[in-house]
Amino acid sequence: MSASGAVVGTGVSVWRFGDPVAPLQDAVARGAILAIPTESSYGLAVDPRHAGGVEAIYRLKRRAPRAALLVVAHDGSGLATLGVDVTRPAARRFLDLGPAPLTAVLPLARPLPASAGEASLAVRIPADARLRQLLAALGPLTATSANVSGEPPILELGALHVLLAGEDAWIVDGGVLPGGAPSTLVDLRGTPQILRSGAFPAAQTIAWFGVSSASAGENSAPPVENISENA
């Protein structure tokens, strides 16, 4: 490994918790891709407002840019910087439950590159304290699963080096991750509905929000990728 953190032969740099955060801040500002650890698998992270960074993720995943990318933030103030109205009662109730493996679709003041043209966004506050601390320094980031579309999510660094070889990218080293169920996904733009069951208990979601179960195909929510992160 070079002094810069790059692994020789891959061109991908590795950042470890406790390292200076400035290189990651510079990377996010220019639209570089970060591979970040969540509770279950690695995600591909860029500033959700950076059109070039979002386009790089779609290209890397080999998918059409029509499905919105899920976003993680350290707390409600981070979501507010994106134009999420965190003062709405449903949003406040969502934030009261976090951090948790629960993702909510909430209205946006205006579309973002990561929202695929929709004035709404799927967001979560991850349960991993180290990740939240990093997000506090970097701002909200996308967290779409680190894989080519249709392939399994990535749990270890070796596969990340293969995926990101030749890219302007950094890997945030979280070690080998355990995998597991995706986050529970709930639409909170109107009448609350569960769009995807996952790691957060459905019974608790129903009781907290008064939701009704619905499949994504029966709901008017924007297309949100079936993220495999358990956060």
CSV table of C-alpha atoms in Angstrom, one decimal:
chain,number,residue,atom,x,y,z
A,1,MET,CA,0.0,0.0,0.0
A,2,SER,CA,1.3,3.5,-0.9
A,3,ALA,CA,1.5,6.3,1.6
A,4,SER,CA,-1.6,7.8,0.0
A,5,GLY,CA,-3.7,4.8,1.0
A,6,ALA,CA,-3.9,3.4,-2.5
A,7,VAL,CA,-3.6,-0.3,-2.9
A,8,VAL,CA,-0.9,-0.9,-5.5
A,9,GLY,CA,-2.3,-2.3,-8.8
A,10,THR,CA,-5.9,-1.3,-8.3
A,11,GLY,CA,-5.8,2.5,-8.3
A,12,VAL,CA,-8.4,2.5,-5.5
A,13,SER,CA,-7.6,4.3,-2.3
A,14,VAL,CA,-8.6,3.0,1.2
A,15,TRP,CA,-9.7,5.1,4.1
A,16,ARG,CA,-9.8,3.8,7.6
A,17,PHE,CA,-11.8,5.1,10.5
A,18,GLY,CA,-9.5,7.5,12.4
A,19,ASP,CA,-7.7,8.7,9.3
A,20,PRO,CA,-8.0,12.4,8.4
A,21,VAL,CA,-11.3,13.0,6.7
A,22,ALA,CA,-10.1,15.7,4.3
A,23,PRO,CA,-9.3,13.3,1.4
A,24,LEU,CA,-12.9,12.0,1.5
A,25,GLN,CA,-14.3,15.5,1.6
A,26,ASP,CA,-12.3,16.4,-1.5
A,27,ALA,CA,-13.5,13.2,-3.2
A,28,VAL,CA,-17.2,13.9,-2.5
A,29,ALA,CA,-16.9,17.5,-3.7
A,30,ARG,CA,-15.6,16.3,-7.1
A,31,GLY,CA,-18.1,13.6,-7.5
A,32,ALA,CA,-15.9,10.6,-6.8
A,33,ILE,CA,-17.5,7.3,-5.6
A,34,LEU,CA,-17.0,6.1,-2.0
A,35,ALA,CA,-17.7,2.5,-1.0
A,36,ILE,CA,-19.1,2.8,2.5
A,37,PRO,CA,-19.9,0.1,5.0
A,38,THR,CA,-23.4,-0.3,6.4
A,39,GLU,CA,-24.7,-2.8,8.9
A,40,SER,CA,-24.9,-5.5,6.3
A,41,SER,CA,-23.1,-4.7,3.1
A,42,TYR,CA,-21.2,-2.0,1.2
A,43,GLY,CA,-22.9,0.8,-0.5
A,44,LEU,CA,-21.9,3.2,-3.3
A,45,ALA,CA,-21.9,6.8,-2.0
A,46,VAL,CA,-21.8,10.1,-3.7
A,47,ASP,CA,-23.3,13.5,-2.9
A,48,PRO,CA,-27.0,13.1,-3.9
A,49,ARG,CA,-26.9,16.6,-5.4
A,50,HIS,CA,-23.8,16.0,-7.6
A,51,ALA,CA,-25.1,15.0,-11.1
A,52,GLY,CA,-21.8,13.7,-12.2
A,53,GLY,CA,-21.4,11.5,-9.2
A,54,VAL,CA,-24.9,10.1,-9.5
A,55,GLU,CA,-24.3,9.4,-13.2
A,56,ALA,CA,-21.1,7.6,-12.3
A,57,ILE,CA,-23.0,5.2,-10.0
A,58,TYR,CA,-25.6,4.4,-12.7
A,59,ARG,CA,-22.8,3.7,-15.1
A,60,LEU,CA,-20.9,1.5,-12.7
A,61,LYS,CA,-24.0,-0.5,-11.8
A,62,ARG,CA,-24.9,-0.8,-15.5
A,63,ARG,CA,-28.4,0.4,-15.0
A,64,ALA,CA,-30.7,3.1,-16.5
A,65,PRO,CA,-31.0,6.3,-14.5
A,66,ARG,CA,-34.7,6.0,-13.8
A,67,ALA,CA,-34.7,4.4,-10.3
A,68,ALA,CA,-34.0,6.8,-7.4
A,69,LEU,CA,-31.0,6.1,-5.1
A,70,LEU,CA,-31.5,5.8,-1.4
A,71,VAL,CA,-29.8,8.4,0.8
A,72,VAL,CA,-28.3,8.2,4.3
A,73,ALA,CA,-27.7,11.1,6.6
A,74,HIS,CA,-26.3,11.4,10.2
A,75,ASP,CA,-29.6,13.0,11.4
A,76,GLY,CA,-32.5,15.2,10.4
A,77,SER,CA,-30.4,18.3,9.9
A,78,GLY,CA,-28.5,16.5,7.2
A,79,LEU,CA,-31.8,15.5,5.5
A,80,ALA,CA,-33.0,19.1,5.7
A,81,THR,CA,-29.9,20.3,3.7
A,82,LEU,CA,-31.3,18.2,0.8
A,83,GLY,CA,-34.7,19.9,0.9
A,84,VAL,CA,-36.5,17.2,2.9
A,85,ASP,CA,-39.2,18.8,5.1
A,86,VAL,CA,-38.3,17.3,8.4
A,87,THR,CA,-40.9,19.4,10.2
A,88,ARG,CA,-43.8,17.3,8.8
A,89,PRO,CA,-45.4,15.1,11.6
A,90,ALA,CA,-44.6,11.9,9.7
A,91,ALA,CA,-41.0,12.9,9.2
A,92,ARG,CA,-40.6,13.8,12.9
A,93,ARG,CA,-42.0,10.4,13.9
A,94,PHE,CA,-39.6,8.7,11.5
A,95,LEU,CA,-36.7,10.6,13.0
A,96,ASP,CA,-37.9,9.7,16.5
A,97,LEU,CA,-37.4,6.0,15.6
A,98,GLY,CA,-33.9,6.4,14.3
A,99,PRO,CA,-31.2,5.4,14.1
A,100,ALA,CA,-32.8,2.2,12.8
A,101,PRO,CA,-33.0,-0.2,9.8
A,102,LEU,CA,-35.9,1.8,8.5
A,103,THR,CA,-36.1,3.7,5.3
A,104,ALA,CA,-38.8,6.4,4.6
A,105,VAL,CA,-39.9,8.0,1.3
A,106,LEU,CA,-40.4,11.7,2.1
A,107,PRO,CA,-41.2,14.7,0.0
A,108,LEU,CA,-38.5,17.0,-1.3
A,109,ALA,CA,-38.7,20.7,-1.9
A,110,ARG,CA,-37.3,20.0,-5.5
A,111,PRO,CA,-35.9,17.0,-7.3
A,112,LEU,CA,-32.3,16.0,-6.9
A,113,PRO,CA,-30.1,14.0,-9.3
A,114,ALA,CA,-30.3,11.1,-6.9
A,115,SER,CA,-34.2,11.3,-6.8
A,116,ALA,CA,-34.4,10.5,-10.6
A,117,GLY,CA,-36.5,13.5,-11.3
A,118,GLU,CA,-39.0,12.9,-8.4
A,119,ALA,CA,-39.8,15.4,-5.7
A,120,SER,CA,-39.4,12.7,-3.1
A,121,LEU,CA,-36.5,10.7,-1.7
A,122,ALA,CA,-36.0,7.4,0.2
A,123,VAL,CA,-33.9,8.3,3.3
A,124,ARG,CA,-32.6,6.6,6.5
A,125,ILE,CA,-30.5,7.3,9.5
A,126,PRO,CA,-28.1,4.4,9.7
A,127,ALA,CA,-27.6,2.6,13.0
A,128,ASP,CA,-23.8,2.3,12.7
A,129,ALA,CA,-22.3,5.1,14.9
A,130,ARG,CA,-19.1,5.2,12.9
A,131,LEU,CA,-21.0,5.8,9.7
A,132,ARG,CA,-23.1,8.5,11.2
A,133,GLN,CA,-20.0,10.3,12.4
A,134,LEU,CA,-18.5,10.1,8.9
A,135,LEU,CA,-21.8,11.4,7.4
A,136,ALA,CA,-21.7,14.3,9.9
A,137,ALA,CA,-18.4,15.3,8.3
A,138,LEU,CA,-19.2,14.5,4.7
A,139,GLY,CA,-22.9,15.4,4.5
A,140,PRO,CA,-25.7,13.1,3.2
A,141,LEU,CA,-24.6,10.4,0.7
A,142,THR,CA,-26.3,7.9,-1.5
A,143,ALA,CA,-26.1,4.3,-0.3
A,144,THR,CA,-27.1,2.1,-3.2
A,145,SER,CA,-25.8,-1.4,-3.0
A,146,ALA,CA,-22.2,-1.9,-4.2
A,147,ASN,CA,-22.7,-4.3,-7.0
A,148,VAL,CA,-23.5,-4.5,-10.7
A,149,SER,CA,-27.3,-4.5,-10.9
A,150,GLY,CA,-28.6,-8.1,-10.5
A,151,GLU,CA,-25.5,-9.3,-8.7
A,152,PRO,CA,-25.2,-9.9,-5.0
A,153,PRO,CA,-24.2,-7.0,-2.7
A,154,ILE,CA,-20.5,-6.9,-1.7
A,155,LEU,CA,-19.4,-7.8,1.8
A,156,GLU,CA,-15.6,-7.6,1.6
A,157,LEU,CA,-12.8,-5.3,0.3
A,158,GLY,CA,-11.4,-7.6,-2.4
A,159,ALA,CA,-14.6,-7.5,-4.4
A,160,LEU,CA,-14.8,-3.8,-4.0
A,161,HIS,CA,-11.3,-3.4,-5.5
A,162,VAL,CA,-12.5,-5.4,-8.5
A,163,LEU,CA,-15.7,-3.4,-8.9
A,164,LEU,CA,-14.0,0.0,-8.5
A,165,ALA,CA,-10.8,-0.6,-10.4
A,166,GLY,CA,-10.0,2.3,-12.7
A,167,GLU,CA,-12.6,4.5,-11.1
A,168,ASP,CA,-12.1,7.8,-9.2
A,169,ALA,CA,-13.0,6.1,-5.9
A,170,TRP,CA,-12.2,5.5,-2.3
A,171,ILE,CA,-13.1,2.5,-0.1
A,172,VAL,CA,-14.0,3.1,3.5
A,173,ASP,CA,-12.7,0.1,5.3
A,174,GLY,CA,-15.4,-1.5,7.4
A,175,GLY,CA,-13.9,-5.0,7.3
A,176,VAL,CA,-15.9,-8.0,6.3
A,177,LEU,CA,-19.7,-7.3,6.7
A,178,PRO,CA,-22.3,-9.8,7.7
A,179,GLY,CA,-25.0,-9.4,5.1
A,180,GLY,CA,-28.6,-9.7,6.1
A,181,ALA,CA,-32.1,-8.4,5.4
A,182,PRO,CA,-32.6,-5.0,3.8
A,183,SER,CA,-34.1,-2.1,5.6
A,184,THR,CA,-37.9,-1.9,6.0
A,185,LEU,CA,-39.2,0.7,3.5
A,186,VAL,CA,-42.2,2.8,4.3
A,187,ASP,CA,-43.9,5.5,2.2
A,188,LEU,CA,-44.7,8.6,4.4
A,189,ARG,CA,-45.7,11.1,1.7
A,190,GLY,CA,-49.4,10.5,2.3
A,191,THR,CA,-51.3,7.7,3.9
A,192,PRO,CA,-48.4,5.6,5.3
A,193,GLN,CA,-47.7,2.3,3.6
A,194,ILE,CA,-45.1,-0.4,3.9
A,195,LEU,CA,-43.4,-0.9,0.5
A,196,ARG,CA,-40.9,-3.5,1.6
A,197,SER,CA,-40.7,-5.6,4.7
A,198,GLY,CA,-37.2,-5.9,6.1
A,199,ALA,CA,-35.0,-5.7,9.2
A,200,PHE,CA,-37.3,-3.3,11.1
A,201,PRO,CA,-40.2,-5.2,12.6
A,202,ALA,CA,-43.4,-4.7,10.5
A,203,ALA,CA,-45.6,-4.8,13.6
A,204,GLN,CA,-43.6,-1.9,15.1
A,205,THR,CA,-43.8,0.0,11.9
A,206,ILE,CA,-47.6,-0.5,11.7
A,207,ALA,CA,-48.1,0.5,15.3
A,208,TRP,CA,-45.9,3.6,15.1
A,209,PHE,CA,-47.2,5.0,11.8
A,210,GLY,CA,-50.6,3.3,11.5
A,211,VAL,CA,-49.6,1.9,8.1
A,212,SER,CA,-51.2,-0.6,5.7
A,213,SER,CA,-49.1,-3.2,3.9
A,214,ALA,CA,-48.7,-2.7,0.2
A,215,SER,CA,-46.4,-3.9,-2.5
A,216,ALA,CA,-44.3,-1.4,-4.4
A,217,GLY,CA,-46.2,-2.2,-7.5
A,218,GLU,CA,-49.5,-1.1,-5.9
A,219,ASN,CA,-48.2,2.2,-4.6
A,220,SER,CA,-47.4,5.4,-6.4
A,221,ALA,CA,-44.0,5.8,-4.8
A,222,PRO,CA,-41.1,6.6,-7.1
A,223,PRO,CA,-39.0,3.6,-8.1
A,224,VAL,CA,-36.5,3.0,-5.3
A,225,GLU,CA,-33.8,0.3,-5.7
A,226,ASN,CA,-34.2,-2.8,-3.6
A,227,ILE,CA,-31.2,-1.9,-1.5
A,228,SER,CA,-29.6,-4.8,0.4
A,229,GLU,CA,-28.1,-2.7,3.2
A,230,ASN,CA,-29.5,-3.5,6.6
A,231,ALA,CA,-29.7,0.1,7.8
